[in-house]
Short mmCIF file of C-alpha atoms in Angstrom, two decimals:
data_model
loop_
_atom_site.label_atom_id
_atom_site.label_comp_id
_atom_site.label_asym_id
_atom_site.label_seq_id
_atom_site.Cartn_x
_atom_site.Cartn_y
_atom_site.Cartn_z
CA UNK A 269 0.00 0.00 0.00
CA UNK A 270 1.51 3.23 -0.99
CA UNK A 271 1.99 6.13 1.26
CA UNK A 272 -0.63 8.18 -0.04
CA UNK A 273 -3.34 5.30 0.67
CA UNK A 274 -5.59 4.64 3.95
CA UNK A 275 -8.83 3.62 5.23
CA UNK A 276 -10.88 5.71 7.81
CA UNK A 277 -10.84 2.04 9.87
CA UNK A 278 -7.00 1.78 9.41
CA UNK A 279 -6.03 5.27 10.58
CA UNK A 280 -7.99 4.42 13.98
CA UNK A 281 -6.09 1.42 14.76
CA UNK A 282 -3.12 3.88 16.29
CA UNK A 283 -5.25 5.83 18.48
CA UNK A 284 -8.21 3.64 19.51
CA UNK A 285 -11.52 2.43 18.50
CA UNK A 286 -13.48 6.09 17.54
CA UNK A 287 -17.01 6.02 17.66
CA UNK A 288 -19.22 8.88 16.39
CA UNK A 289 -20.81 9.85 19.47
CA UNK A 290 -23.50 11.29 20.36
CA UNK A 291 -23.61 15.43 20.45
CA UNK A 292 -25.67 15.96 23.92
CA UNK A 293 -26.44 19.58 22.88
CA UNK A 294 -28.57 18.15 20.45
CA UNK A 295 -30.43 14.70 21.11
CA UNK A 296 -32.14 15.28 24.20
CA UNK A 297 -35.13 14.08 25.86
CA UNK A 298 -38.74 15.85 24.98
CA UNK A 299 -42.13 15.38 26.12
CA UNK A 300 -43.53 12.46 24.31
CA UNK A 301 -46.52 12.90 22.24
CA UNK A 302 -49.24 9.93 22.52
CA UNK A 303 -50.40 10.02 19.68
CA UNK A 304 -47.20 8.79 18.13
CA UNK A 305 -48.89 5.62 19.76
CA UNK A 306 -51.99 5.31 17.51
CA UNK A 307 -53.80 4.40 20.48
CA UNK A 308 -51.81 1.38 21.75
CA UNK A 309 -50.00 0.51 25.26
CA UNK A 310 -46.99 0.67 24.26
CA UNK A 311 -44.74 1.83 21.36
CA UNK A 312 -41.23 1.22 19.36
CA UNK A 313 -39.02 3.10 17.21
CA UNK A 314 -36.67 2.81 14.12
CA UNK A 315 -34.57 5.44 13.23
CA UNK A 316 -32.26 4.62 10.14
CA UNK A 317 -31.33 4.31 6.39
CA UNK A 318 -33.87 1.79 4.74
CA UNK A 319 -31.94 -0.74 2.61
CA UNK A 320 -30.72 -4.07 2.07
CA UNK A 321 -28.29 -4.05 4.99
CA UNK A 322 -30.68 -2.55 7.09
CA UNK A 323 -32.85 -5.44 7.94
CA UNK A 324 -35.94 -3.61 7.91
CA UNK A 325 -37.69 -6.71 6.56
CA UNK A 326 -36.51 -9.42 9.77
CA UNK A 327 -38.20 -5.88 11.81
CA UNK A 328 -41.50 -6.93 9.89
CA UNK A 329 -40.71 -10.70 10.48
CA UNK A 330 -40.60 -9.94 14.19
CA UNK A 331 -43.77 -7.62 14.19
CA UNK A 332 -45.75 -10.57 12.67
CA UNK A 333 -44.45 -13.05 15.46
CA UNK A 334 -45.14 -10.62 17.98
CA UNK A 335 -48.44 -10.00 16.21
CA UNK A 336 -49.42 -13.59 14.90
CA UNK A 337 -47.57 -15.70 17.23
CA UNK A 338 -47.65 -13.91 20.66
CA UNK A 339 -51.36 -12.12 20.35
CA UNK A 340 -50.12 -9.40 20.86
CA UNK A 341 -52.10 -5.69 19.56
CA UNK A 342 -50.73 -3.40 21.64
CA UNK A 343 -47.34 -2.49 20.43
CA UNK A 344 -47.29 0.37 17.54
CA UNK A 345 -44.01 0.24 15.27
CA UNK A 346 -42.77 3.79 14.31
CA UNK A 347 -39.95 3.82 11.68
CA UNK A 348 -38.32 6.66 10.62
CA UNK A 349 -35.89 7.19 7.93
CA UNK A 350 -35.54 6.83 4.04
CA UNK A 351 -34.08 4.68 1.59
CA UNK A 352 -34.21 2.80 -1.96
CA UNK A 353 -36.25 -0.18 -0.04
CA UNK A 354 -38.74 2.30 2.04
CA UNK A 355 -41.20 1.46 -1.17
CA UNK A 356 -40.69 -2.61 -0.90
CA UNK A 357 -40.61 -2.53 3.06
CA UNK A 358 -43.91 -0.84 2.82
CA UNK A 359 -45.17 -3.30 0.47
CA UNK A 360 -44.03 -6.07 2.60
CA UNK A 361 -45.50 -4.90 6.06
CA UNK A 362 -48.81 -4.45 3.77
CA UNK A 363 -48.57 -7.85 2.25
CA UNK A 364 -47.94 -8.92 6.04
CA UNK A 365 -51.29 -6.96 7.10
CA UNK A 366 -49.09 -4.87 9.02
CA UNK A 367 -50.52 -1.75 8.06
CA UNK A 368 -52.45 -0.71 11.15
CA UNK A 369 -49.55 -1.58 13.50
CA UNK A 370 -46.26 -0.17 11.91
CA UNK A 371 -45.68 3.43 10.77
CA UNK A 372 -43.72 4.95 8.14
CA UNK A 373 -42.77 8.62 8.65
CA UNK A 374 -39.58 8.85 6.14
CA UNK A 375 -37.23 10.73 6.22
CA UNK A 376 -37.20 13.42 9.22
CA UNK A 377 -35.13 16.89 9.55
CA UNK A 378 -36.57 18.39 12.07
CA UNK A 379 -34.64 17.58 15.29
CA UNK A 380 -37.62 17.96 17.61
CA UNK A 381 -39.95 15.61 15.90
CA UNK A 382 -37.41 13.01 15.70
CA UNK A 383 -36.63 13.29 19.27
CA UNK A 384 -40.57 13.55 20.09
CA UNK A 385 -40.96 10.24 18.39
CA UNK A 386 -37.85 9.01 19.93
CA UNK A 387 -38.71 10.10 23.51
CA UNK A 388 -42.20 8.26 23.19
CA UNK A 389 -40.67 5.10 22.35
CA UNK A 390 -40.25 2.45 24.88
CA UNK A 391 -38.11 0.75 23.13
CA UNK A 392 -35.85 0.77 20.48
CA UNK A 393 -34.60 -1.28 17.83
CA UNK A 394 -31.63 -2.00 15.20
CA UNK A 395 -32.47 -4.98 13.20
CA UNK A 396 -29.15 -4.70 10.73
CA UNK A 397 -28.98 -7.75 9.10
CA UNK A 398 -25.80 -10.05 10.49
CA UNK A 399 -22.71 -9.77 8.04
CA UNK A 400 -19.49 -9.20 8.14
CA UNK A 401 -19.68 -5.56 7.26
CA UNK A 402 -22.59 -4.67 9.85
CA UNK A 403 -20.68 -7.05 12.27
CA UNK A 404 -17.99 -4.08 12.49
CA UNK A 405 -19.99 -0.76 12.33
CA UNK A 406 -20.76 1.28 14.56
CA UNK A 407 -24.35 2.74 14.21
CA UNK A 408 -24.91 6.27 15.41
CA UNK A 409 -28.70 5.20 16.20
CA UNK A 410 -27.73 2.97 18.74
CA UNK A 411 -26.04 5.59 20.95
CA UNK A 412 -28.40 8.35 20.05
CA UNK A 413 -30.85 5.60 21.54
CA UNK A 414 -28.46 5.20 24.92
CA UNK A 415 -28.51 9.08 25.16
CA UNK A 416 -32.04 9.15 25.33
CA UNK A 417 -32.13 6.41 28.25
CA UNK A 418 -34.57 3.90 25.64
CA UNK A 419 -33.67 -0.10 26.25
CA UNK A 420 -32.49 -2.01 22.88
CA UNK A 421 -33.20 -4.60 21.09
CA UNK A 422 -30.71 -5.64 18.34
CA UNK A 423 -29.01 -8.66 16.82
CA UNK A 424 -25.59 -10.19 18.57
CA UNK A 425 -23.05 -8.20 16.11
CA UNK A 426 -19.86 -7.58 17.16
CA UNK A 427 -19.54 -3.53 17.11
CA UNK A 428 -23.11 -3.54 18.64
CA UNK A 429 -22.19 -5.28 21.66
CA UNK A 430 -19.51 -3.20 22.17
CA UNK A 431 -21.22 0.24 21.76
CA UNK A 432 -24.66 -0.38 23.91
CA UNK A 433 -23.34 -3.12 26.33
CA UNK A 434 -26.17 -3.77 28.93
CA UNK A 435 -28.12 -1.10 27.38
CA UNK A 436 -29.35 -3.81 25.00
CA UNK A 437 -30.83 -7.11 24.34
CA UNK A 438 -29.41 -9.32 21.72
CA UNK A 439 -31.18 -11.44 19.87
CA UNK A 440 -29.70 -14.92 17.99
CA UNK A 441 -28.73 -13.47 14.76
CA UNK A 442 -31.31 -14.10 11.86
CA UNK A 443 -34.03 -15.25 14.83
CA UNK A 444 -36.90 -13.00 14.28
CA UNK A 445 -38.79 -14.47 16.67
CA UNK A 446 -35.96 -14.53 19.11
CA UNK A 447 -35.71 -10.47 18.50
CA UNK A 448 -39.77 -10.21 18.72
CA UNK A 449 -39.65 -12.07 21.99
CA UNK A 450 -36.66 -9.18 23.38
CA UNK A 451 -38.90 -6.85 22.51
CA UNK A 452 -41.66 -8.03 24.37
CA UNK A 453 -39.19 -9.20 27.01
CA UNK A 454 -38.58 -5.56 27.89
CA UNK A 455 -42.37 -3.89 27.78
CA UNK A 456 -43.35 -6.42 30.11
CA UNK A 457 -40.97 -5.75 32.31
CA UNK A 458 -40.34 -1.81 32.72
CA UNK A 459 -37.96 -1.88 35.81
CA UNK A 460 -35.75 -3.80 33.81
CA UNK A 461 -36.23 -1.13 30.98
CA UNK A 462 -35.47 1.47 32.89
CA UNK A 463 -32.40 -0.43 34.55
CA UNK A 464 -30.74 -0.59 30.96
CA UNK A 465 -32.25 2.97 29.86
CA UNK A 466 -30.03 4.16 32.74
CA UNK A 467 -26.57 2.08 32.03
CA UNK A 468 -26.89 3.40 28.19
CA UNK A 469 -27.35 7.14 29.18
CA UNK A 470 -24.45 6.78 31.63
CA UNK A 471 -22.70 5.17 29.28
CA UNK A 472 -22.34 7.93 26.65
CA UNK A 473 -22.24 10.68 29.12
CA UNK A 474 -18.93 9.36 30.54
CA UNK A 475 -17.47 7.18 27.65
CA UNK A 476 -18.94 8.01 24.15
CA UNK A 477 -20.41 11.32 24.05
CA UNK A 478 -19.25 13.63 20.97
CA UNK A 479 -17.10 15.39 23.37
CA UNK A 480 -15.23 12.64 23.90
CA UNK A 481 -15.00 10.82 20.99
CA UNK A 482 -13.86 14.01 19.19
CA UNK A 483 -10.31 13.55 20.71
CA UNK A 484 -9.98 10.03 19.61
CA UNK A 485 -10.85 11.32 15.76
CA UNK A 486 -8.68 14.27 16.08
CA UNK A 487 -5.52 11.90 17.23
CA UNK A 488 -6.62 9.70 14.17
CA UNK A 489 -6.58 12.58 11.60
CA UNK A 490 -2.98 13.64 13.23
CA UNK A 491 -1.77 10.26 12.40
CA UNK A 492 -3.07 10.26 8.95
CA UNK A 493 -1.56 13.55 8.15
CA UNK A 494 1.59 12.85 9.32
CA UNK A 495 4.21 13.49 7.03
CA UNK A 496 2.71 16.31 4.94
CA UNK A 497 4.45 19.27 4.37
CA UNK A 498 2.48 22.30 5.66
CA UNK A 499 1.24 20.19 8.73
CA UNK A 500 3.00 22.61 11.02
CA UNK A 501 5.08 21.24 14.32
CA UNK A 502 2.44 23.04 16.75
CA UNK A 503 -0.74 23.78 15.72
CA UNK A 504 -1.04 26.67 18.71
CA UNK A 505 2.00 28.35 17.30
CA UNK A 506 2.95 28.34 13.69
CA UNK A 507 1.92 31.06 11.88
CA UNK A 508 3.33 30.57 8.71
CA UNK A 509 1.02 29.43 6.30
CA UNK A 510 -1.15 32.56 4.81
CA UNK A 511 -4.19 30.74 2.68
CA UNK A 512 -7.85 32.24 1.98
CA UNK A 513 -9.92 30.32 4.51
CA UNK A 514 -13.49 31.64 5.77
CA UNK A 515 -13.85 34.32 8.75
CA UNK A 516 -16.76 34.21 10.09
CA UNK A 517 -15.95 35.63 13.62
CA UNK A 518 -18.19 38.66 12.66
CA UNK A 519 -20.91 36.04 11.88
CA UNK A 520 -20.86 37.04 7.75
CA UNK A 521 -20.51 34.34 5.34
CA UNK A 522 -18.06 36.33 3.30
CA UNK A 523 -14.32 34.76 2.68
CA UNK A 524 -11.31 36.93 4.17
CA UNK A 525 -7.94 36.22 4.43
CA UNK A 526 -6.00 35.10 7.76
CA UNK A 527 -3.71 32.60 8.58
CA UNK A 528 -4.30 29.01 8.28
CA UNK A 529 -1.66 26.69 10.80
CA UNK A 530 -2.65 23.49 9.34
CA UNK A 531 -3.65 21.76 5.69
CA UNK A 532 -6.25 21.71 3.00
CA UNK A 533 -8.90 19.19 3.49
CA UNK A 534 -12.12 18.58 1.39
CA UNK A 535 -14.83 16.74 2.46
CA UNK A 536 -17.08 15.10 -0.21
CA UNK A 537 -20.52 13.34 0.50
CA UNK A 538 -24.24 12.77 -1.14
CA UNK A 539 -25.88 14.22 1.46
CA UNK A 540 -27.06 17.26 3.23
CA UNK A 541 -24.67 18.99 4.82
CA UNK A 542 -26.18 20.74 7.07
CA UNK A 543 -28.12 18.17 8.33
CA UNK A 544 -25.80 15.69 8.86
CA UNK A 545 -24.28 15.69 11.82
CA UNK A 546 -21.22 12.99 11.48
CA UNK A 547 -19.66 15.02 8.63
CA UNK A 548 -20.65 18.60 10.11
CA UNK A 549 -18.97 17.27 13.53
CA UNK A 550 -16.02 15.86 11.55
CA UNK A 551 -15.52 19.05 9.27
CA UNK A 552 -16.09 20.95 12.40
CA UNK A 553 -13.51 19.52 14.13
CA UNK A 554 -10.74 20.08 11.84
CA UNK A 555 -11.11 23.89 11.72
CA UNK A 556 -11.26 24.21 15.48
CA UNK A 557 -7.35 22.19 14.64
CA UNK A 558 -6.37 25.09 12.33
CA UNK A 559 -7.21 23.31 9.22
CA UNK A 560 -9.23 24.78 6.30
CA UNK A 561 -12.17 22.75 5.33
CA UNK A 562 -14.23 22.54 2.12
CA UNK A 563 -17.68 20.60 2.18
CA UNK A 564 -19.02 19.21 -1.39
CA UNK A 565 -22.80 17.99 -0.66
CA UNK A 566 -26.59 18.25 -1.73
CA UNK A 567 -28.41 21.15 -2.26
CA UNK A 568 -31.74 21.92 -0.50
CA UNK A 569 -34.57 24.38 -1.82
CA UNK A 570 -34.23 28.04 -0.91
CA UNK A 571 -30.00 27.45 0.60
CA UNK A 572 -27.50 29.14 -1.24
CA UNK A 573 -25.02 27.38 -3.45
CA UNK A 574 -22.18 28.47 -0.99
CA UNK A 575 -22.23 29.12 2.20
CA UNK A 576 -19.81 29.08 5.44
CA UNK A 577 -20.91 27.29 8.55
CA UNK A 578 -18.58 27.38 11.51
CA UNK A 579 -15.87 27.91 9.12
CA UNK A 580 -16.41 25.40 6.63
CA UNK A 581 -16.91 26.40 2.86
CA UNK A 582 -20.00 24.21 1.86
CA UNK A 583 -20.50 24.09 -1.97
CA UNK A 584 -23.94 22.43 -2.79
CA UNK A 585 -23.77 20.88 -6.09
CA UNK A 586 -26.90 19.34 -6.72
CA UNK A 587 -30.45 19.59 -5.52
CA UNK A 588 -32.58 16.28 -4.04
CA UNK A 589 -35.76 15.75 -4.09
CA UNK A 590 -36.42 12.75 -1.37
CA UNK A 591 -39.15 10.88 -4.20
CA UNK A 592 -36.93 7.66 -5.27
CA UNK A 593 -39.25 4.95 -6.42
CA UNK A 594 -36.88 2.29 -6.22
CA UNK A 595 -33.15 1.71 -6.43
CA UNK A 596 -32.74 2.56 -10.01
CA UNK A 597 -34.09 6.40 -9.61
CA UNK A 598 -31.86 6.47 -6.59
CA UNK A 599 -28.44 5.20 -8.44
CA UNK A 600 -29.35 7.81 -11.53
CA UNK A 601 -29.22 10.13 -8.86
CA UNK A 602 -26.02 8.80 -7.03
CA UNK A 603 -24.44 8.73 -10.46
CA UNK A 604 -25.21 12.48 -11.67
CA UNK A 605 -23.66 13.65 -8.12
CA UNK A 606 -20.67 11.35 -9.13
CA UNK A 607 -19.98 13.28 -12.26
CA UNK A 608 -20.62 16.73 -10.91
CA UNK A 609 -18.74 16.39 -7.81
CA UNK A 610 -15.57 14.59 -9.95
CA UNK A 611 -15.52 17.58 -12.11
CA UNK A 612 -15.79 20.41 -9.22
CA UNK A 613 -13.41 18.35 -7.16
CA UNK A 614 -10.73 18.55 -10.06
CA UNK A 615 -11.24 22.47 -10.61
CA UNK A 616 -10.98 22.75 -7.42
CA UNK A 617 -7.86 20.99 -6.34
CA UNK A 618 -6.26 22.25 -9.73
CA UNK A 619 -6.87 26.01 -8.34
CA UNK A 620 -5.58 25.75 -4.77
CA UNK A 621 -4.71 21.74 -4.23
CA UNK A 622 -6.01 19.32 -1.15
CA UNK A 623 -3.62 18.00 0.82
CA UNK A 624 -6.45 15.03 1.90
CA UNK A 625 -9.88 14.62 0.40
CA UNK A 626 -12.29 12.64 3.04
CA UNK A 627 -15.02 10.55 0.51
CA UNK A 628 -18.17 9.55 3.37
CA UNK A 629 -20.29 6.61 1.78
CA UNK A 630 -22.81 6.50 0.76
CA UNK A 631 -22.09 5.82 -2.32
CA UNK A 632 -19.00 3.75 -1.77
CA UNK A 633 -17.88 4.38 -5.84
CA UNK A 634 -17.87 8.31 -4.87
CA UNK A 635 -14.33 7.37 -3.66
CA UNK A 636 -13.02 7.64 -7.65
CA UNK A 637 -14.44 11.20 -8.08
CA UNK A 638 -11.08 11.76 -6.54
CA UNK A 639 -8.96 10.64 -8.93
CA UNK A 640 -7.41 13.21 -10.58
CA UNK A 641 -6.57 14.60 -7.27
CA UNK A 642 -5.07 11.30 -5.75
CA UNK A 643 -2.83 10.91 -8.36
CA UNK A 644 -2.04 14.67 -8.47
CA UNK A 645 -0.47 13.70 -4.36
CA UNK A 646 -3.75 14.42 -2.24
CA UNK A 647 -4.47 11.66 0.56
CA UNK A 648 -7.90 9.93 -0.40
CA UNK A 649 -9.48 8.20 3.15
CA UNK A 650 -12.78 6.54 2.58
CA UNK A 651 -15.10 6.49 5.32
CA UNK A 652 -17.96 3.79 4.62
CA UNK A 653 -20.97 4.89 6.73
CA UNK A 654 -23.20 2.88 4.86
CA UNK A 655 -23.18 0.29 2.35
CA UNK A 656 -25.12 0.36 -1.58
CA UNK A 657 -25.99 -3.31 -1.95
CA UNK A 658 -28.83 -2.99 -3.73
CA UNK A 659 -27.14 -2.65 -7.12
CA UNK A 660 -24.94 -5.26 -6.85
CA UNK A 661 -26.25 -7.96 -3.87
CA UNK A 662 -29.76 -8.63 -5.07
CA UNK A 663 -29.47 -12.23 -4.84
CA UNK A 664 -28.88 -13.81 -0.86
CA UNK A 665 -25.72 -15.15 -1.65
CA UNK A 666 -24.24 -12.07 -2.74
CA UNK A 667 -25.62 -9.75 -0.40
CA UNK A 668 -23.26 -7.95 2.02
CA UNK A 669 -22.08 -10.73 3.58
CA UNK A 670 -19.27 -11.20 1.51
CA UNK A 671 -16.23 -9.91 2.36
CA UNK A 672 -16.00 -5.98 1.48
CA UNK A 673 -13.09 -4.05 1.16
CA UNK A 674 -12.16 -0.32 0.68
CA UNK A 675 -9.98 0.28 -2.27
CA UNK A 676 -9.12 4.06 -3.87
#
């Protein structure tokens, strides 16, 4: 492997396992609404990409045993996020005659209605399907679940085990009616809920809150950088490098010149910036180190094209509409970004070069937008937060499972 090569997992390995944590200014508890309950005892929550990986449809497998095999009517299923299966997950729990019992809200922005539906919940769950892939990722659900003090229910996966502890139950892996029994394990038994609610919230508070964790990524990016020229000696006290870098101490988004004591890093990702809080927290980080920071994403209606937030230079290349049918309209989608972003990456880095370009998944394939770039000198990390089976794995045996490696 050459020295201009690394993966976000590999850089880690120096400095300890880094888990995106939690930010506690942000997920908080709220007064739950009842109505998130549609009338039943008792109510839980899914808050997550919808795809392959996911496991959304062993969630349905366990509603029907908890439905059809246990009696049970009392338990409303709210699940929130988006995906390119929300369409055949919905046609599944309808097939099921699940309709009345589980919820779809999509995708949600709005911080307090996600944590409204969140702090209804009694429980919560993470049904990603066992693999080798999921068996090693760390899902920021799970501890934005422990924050809010809800009990878990998930399957026996490696990472999972070792982020929520005995905040969660763990079901035998692929045993839906194993996980639909935890479920009902813990609303029939709230002292024990409340027990593991407890554990979870102390857990992040003194282990894997953002505050913490934020040290452990910033040791990681040293060790990735090292070696680079302008990385300076001390970040407090070299002064020498004089770039254009964003100043928004007077709280305008205008660009003025100052001195930058670190290197040039560009972050590139198919999503929102603004909304998304592991690459906000990671860009964020890096300027509070000295470093100037460029943000490629998605464009929302009525936001600017550019914009600086907490001194990061957002460009928003493309507009998203949330309406994929299926996971054709979303790759047609993935691959438009892939062009746009490959050809404002290049003029970019041919202007004023990256020293590193960070590529966050999903899609995986976004890594080679940076090629130009990479073999121009810029360090390329690729940081898989979520897989794209769907356009590859559509048969079982091919599904995620099988071994997946980073390459760029």
């Amino acid at each position: 492997r050459s020295e201009s090569e690394m993966t976000f997992s590999s850089l880690l390995l120096a400095t300890g396992r880094s888990r995106t944590g939690p930010n506690l200014t942000r997920v908080r508890l709220l007064p739950p609404d009842e109505e998130w309950k549609m009338g039943r005892k008792f109510m839980v929550a899914y808050v997550g990409m919808i795809g392959n990986q996911d496991g959304l449809e062993l969630l349905i497998d366990a509603v029907l045993h908890i439905r059809a095999q246990r009696k049970r009517d009392d338990v409303q299923f709210v699940i929130v996020g988006d995906g390119p299966e929300l369409e055949s997950i919905m046609k599944l729990a309808s097939s099921a005659e699940l309709d009345d019992v589980m919820t779809f809200v999509g995708r949600v922005e709005d911080d307090r209605k996600l944590f409204t539906i969140l702090s209804t919940a009694d429980v919560c769950v993470n049904p990603d399907r066992p693999n080798s892939v999921n068996d090693k990722s760390t899902t920021i659900k799970i501890m934005e679940y422990m924050a809010l003090g809800k009990p878990i229910v998930q399957f026996d996966l490696t990472e999972g085990r070792n982020s929520a502890g005995d905040a969660s139950l763990y079901a035998r892996n692929d045993d839906t009616a194993d996980f639909g029994d935890k479920v009902l394990e813990l609303l029939d038994d709230p002292e024990k809920s409340r027990r593991m609610g407890e554990l979870g919230q102390r857990r992040v508070r003194e282990v894997l809150a953002w505050e913490h964790e934020e040290k452990k990524l910033l040791a990681a990016y040293e060790t990735a950088f090292a070696g680079l020229d302008c990385v300076r000696e001390s970040h407090d006290v070299a002064k020498s490098a004089e770039r254009t870098c964003p100043d928004i101490s007077s709280g305008s988004n205008q660009d003025r010149a100052r001195n930058v004591t670190g290197i040039r890093v560009c972050m590139l990702a198919y999503t929102f910036y603004e909304a998304d809080n592991r690459v906000r927290r990671y860009a964020e980080a890096l300027v509070k180190r000295g470093d100037q920071v460029d943000a490629i994403s998605l464009a929302r209606e009525n936001l600017p094209a550019f914009e600086v937030i907490q001194g990061v230079r957002v460009f928003r290349i493309q507009k998203r509409v949330i309406d994929e049918k299926g996971p054709l309209s979303y790759l047609l989608k993935l691959l438009l970004f892939f062009v746009r972003s490959a050809w404002i990456l290049t003029v970019m880095h041919l202007r004023d070069p990256y020293d590193v370009i960070h590529v966050h998944s999903v899609p995986d394939f976004e890594v080679f937008a940076t090629l130009i770039p990479r073999l121009m000198g810029a360090r390329v990390i690729l940081d898989i937060h979520d897989l794209v089976p769907e356009f590859y794995a559509r048969s079982e045996e091919r599904r995620v499972g099988k071994e997946c490696r980073s390459r760029w």
